[in-house]
Amino acid sequence: ELRDAGVDTDEDAILAVEWMQDMKDAGIGDAWVVPAHVERAHSYTIEDFRNWKDAGPDVVLGAEFAPGHQTSSDRGFRRSSLGGGTYGGTGFYAAMVGGLWDGLLAEGRKFYHFASSDYHWHWADGGSDFWPGEYQKNYTYINTKAKDPIQAVFDGNRSGNTWNVQGDLIDKLRFTARNRNKEAMMGQTLKVKKGEM
């Protein structure tokens, strides 16, 4: 988390995001910000997410709304976490209809949902974690013919054409929205006139 990584104030976090955006804009390097354990911190508000996205529109991609530690009895968050734990393994900010994530999307912000393993200690050895990718997986559509495959991963995550799954319930997904002859995939915008289907 930004505050747990030696960042002391909201302003420090914004400066860090601005620095990362400046490095990307200058072509020096690429990076992304996906805060983790956001409900567990009890300190983030929708204004924090807005401010980060405004400070780094190309580097702040979303948040880890599906936490790790999915073998724990609380599926990732203790009951003392904001929202009282997870809902089917997804944190309160994303699981609540009309909540924080819905609010960011309703404002037109491209803010995406990610999952993690938060691996520390495997469940078979007495811990509460799966191996990375053992239970929760992020799928990202990337350009496999790109010259730079690492940049293709960055670009894929940034595009929003990414999704996550728990327990391998699905392994392929194509999600599109259509209007007549126009189509948009996940992460894209489909513009329609008022009253059109």
XYZ file of C-alpha atoms in Angstrom:
197
model
C 0.000 0.000 0.000
C 1.238 3.484 -0.721
C 1.046 4.565 2.912
C 2.705 1.386 4.185
C 5.641 1.757 1.788
C 7.178 4.681 3.654
C 4.717 7.179 2.203
C 3.476 9.220 5.121
C 0.736 11.493 3.838
C -1.856 11.766 1.099
C 0.335 14.433 -0.522
C 3.363 12.095 -0.507
C 1.320 9.425 -2.275
C 0.218 11.904 -4.936
C 3.827 13.069 -5.443
C 4.906 9.442 -5.886
C 2.206 8.835 -8.495
C 3.070 12.099 -10.297
C 6.743 11.041 -10.393
C 5.809 7.686 -11.935
C 3.606 9.426 -14.521
C 6.459 11.845 -15.341
C 8.864 8.920 -15.883
C 6.371 7.299 -18.256
C 5.693 10.564 -20.118
C 9.441 11.180 -20.539
C 9.936 7.669 -21.935
C 12.348 6.767 -19.134
C 10.343 3.840 -17.829
C 6.884 2.447 -17.386
C 5.044 1.509 -14.218
C 1.628 0.926 -12.788
C -0.043 1.491 -9.462
C -2.560 -1.067 -8.184
C -3.090 -0.491 -4.441
C -3.636 -3.646 -2.394
C -5.585 -4.412 0.797
C -7.541 -1.187 0.436
C -10.387 -2.184 2.773
C -7.998 -3.526 5.378
C -6.306 -0.129 5.816
C -9.489 1.653 7.006
C -8.017 4.880 5.664
C -8.774 5.207 1.947
C -11.680 7.205 0.605
C -12.997 7.635 -2.913
C -11.140 10.977 -2.974
C -7.817 9.126 -2.602
C -8.542 6.987 -5.655
C -9.707 10.025 -7.635
C -6.604 12.006 -6.670
C -4.255 9.165 -7.613
C -5.985 8.655 -10.957
C -5.870 12.403 -11.664
C -2.160 12.548 -10.737
C -1.224 9.502 -12.814
C -3.905 8.751 -15.404
C -1.641 6.321 -17.273
C -0.033 4.625 -14.267
C -2.911 4.254 -11.788
C -4.773 1.305 -13.293
C -7.118 0.101 -10.577
C -6.976 -1.715 -7.258
C -6.723 -5.188 -5.805
C -10.387 -5.599 -4.976
C -10.133 -9.412 -4.689
C -7.557 -9.921 -1.937
C -5.343 -12.894 -1.342
C -5.500 -15.245 1.659
C -8.555 -16.866 0.092
C -8.191 -20.061 2.161
C -8.804 -18.139 5.387
C -12.232 -18.444 6.984
C -12.934 -14.827 6.030
C -11.831 -15.285 2.372
C -9.097 -12.660 2.524
C -10.130 -9.937 4.978
C -10.878 -10.180 8.664
C -14.336 -9.161 9.853
C -12.701 -6.035 11.293
C -11.921 -4.813 7.748
C -13.996 -2.057 6.213
C -17.327 -3.513 5.125
C -17.014 -6.463 7.520
C -14.807 -8.677 5.362
C -15.181 -9.897 1.812
C -18.292 -10.849 -0.113
C -17.607 -14.088 -1.964
C -13.919 -13.240 -1.859
C -14.290 -9.678 -3.186
C -13.773 -6.645 -0.973
C -16.484 -4.218 0.056
C -15.336 -1.408 -2.267
C -16.074 -3.491 -5.373
C -18.698 -5.935 -4.076
C -21.190 -3.292 -2.985
C -23.533 -2.207 -5.779
C -23.264 1.582 -5.972
C -20.096 1.506 -3.869
C -16.661 2.981 -4.399
C -15.746 1.106 -7.595
C -19.169 1.727 -9.150
C -18.783 5.400 -8.233
C -15.417 5.674 -9.988
C -16.785 3.940 -13.091
C -19.897 6.141 -13.086
C -17.610 9.173 -13.186
C -16.123 7.791 -16.413
C -12.815 6.787 -14.815
C -11.006 3.805 -16.280
C -10.325 2.034 -13.001
C -9.944 -1.740 -13.109
C -10.435 -4.703 -10.770
C -7.446 -6.961 -9.987
C -6.917 -10.034 -7.798
C -3.865 -11.355 -5.968
C -2.676 -14.357 -4.005
C -0.891 -12.238 -1.358
C 1.271 -15.310 -0.927
C 3.162 -15.683 2.348
C 2.584 -19.252 3.514
C 0.874 -22.039 1.569
C -2.289 -23.558 3.026
C -0.849 -27.111 2.758
C 1.871 -26.048 5.202
C -0.525 -24.423 7.681
C -0.838 -20.977 6.102
C -3.834 -19.278 4.529
C -2.500 -18.719 1.005
C -2.614 -20.342 -2.385
C 0.392 -20.284 -4.665
C 0.267 -17.253 -7.006
C -2.199 -18.197 -9.743
C -3.354 -21.368 -7.975
C -6.808 -20.025 -7.056
C -7.165 -16.431 -8.239
C -5.977 -15.504 -11.708
C -5.844 -12.272 -13.679
C -6.322 -12.666 -17.423
C -5.138 -9.852 -19.657
C -5.491 -9.690 -23.412
C -2.130 -8.668 -24.874
C -0.658 -8.218 -28.319
C 1.404 -11.401 -28.607
C 3.070 -10.088 -31.782
C 4.352 -6.892 -30.162
C 8.068 -6.094 -30.504
C 8.380 -5.662 -26.746
C 6.456 -8.417 -24.899
C 6.958 -6.770 -21.503
C 5.489 -3.491 -22.762
C 2.634 -5.516 -24.255
C 1.728 -6.686 -20.731
C 1.782 -3.084 -19.489
C -0.356 -1.990 -22.442
C -2.791 -4.888 -21.926
C -3.336 -4.088 -18.250
C -3.675 -0.413 -19.080
C -6.286 -1.146 -21.779
C -8.778 -2.511 -19.266
C -9.249 -5.637 -21.340
C -8.424 -7.680 -18.278
C -10.456 -9.748 -15.838
C -9.940 -12.076 -12.902
C -11.462 -15.323 -11.756
C -11.523 -17.442 -8.618
C -11.233 -21.220 -8.636
C -10.926 -21.588 -12.425
C -14.686 -21.251 -12.844
C -14.054 -19.807 -16.318
C -10.928 -19.744 -18.448
C -12.105 -17.748 -21.464
C -14.128 -14.579 -21.629
C -15.047 -12.198 -24.408
C -17.120 -9.307 -23.147
C -18.390 -6.759 -25.655
C -21.056 -4.082 -25.877
C -22.715 -3.415 -29.244
C -24.856 -0.793 -30.899
C -25.761 -1.449 -34.519
C -22.388 -1.738 -36.233
C -20.258 -0.411 -33.362
C -18.592 -2.631 -30.775
C -16.444 -2.024 -27.714
C -14.467 -4.545 -25.682
C -13.669 -4.339 -21.979
C -11.884 -1.084 -21.230
C -13.162 0.670 -24.333
C -15.948 3.217 -24.635
C -19.046 2.684 -26.745
C -20.727 5.971 -27.588
C -24.440 5.872 -28.281
C -27.046 8.544 -28.794
C -29.702 9.067 -26.160
C -32.526 6.571 -26.615
C -30.542 4.127 -28.741
C -30.188 0.498 -27.731
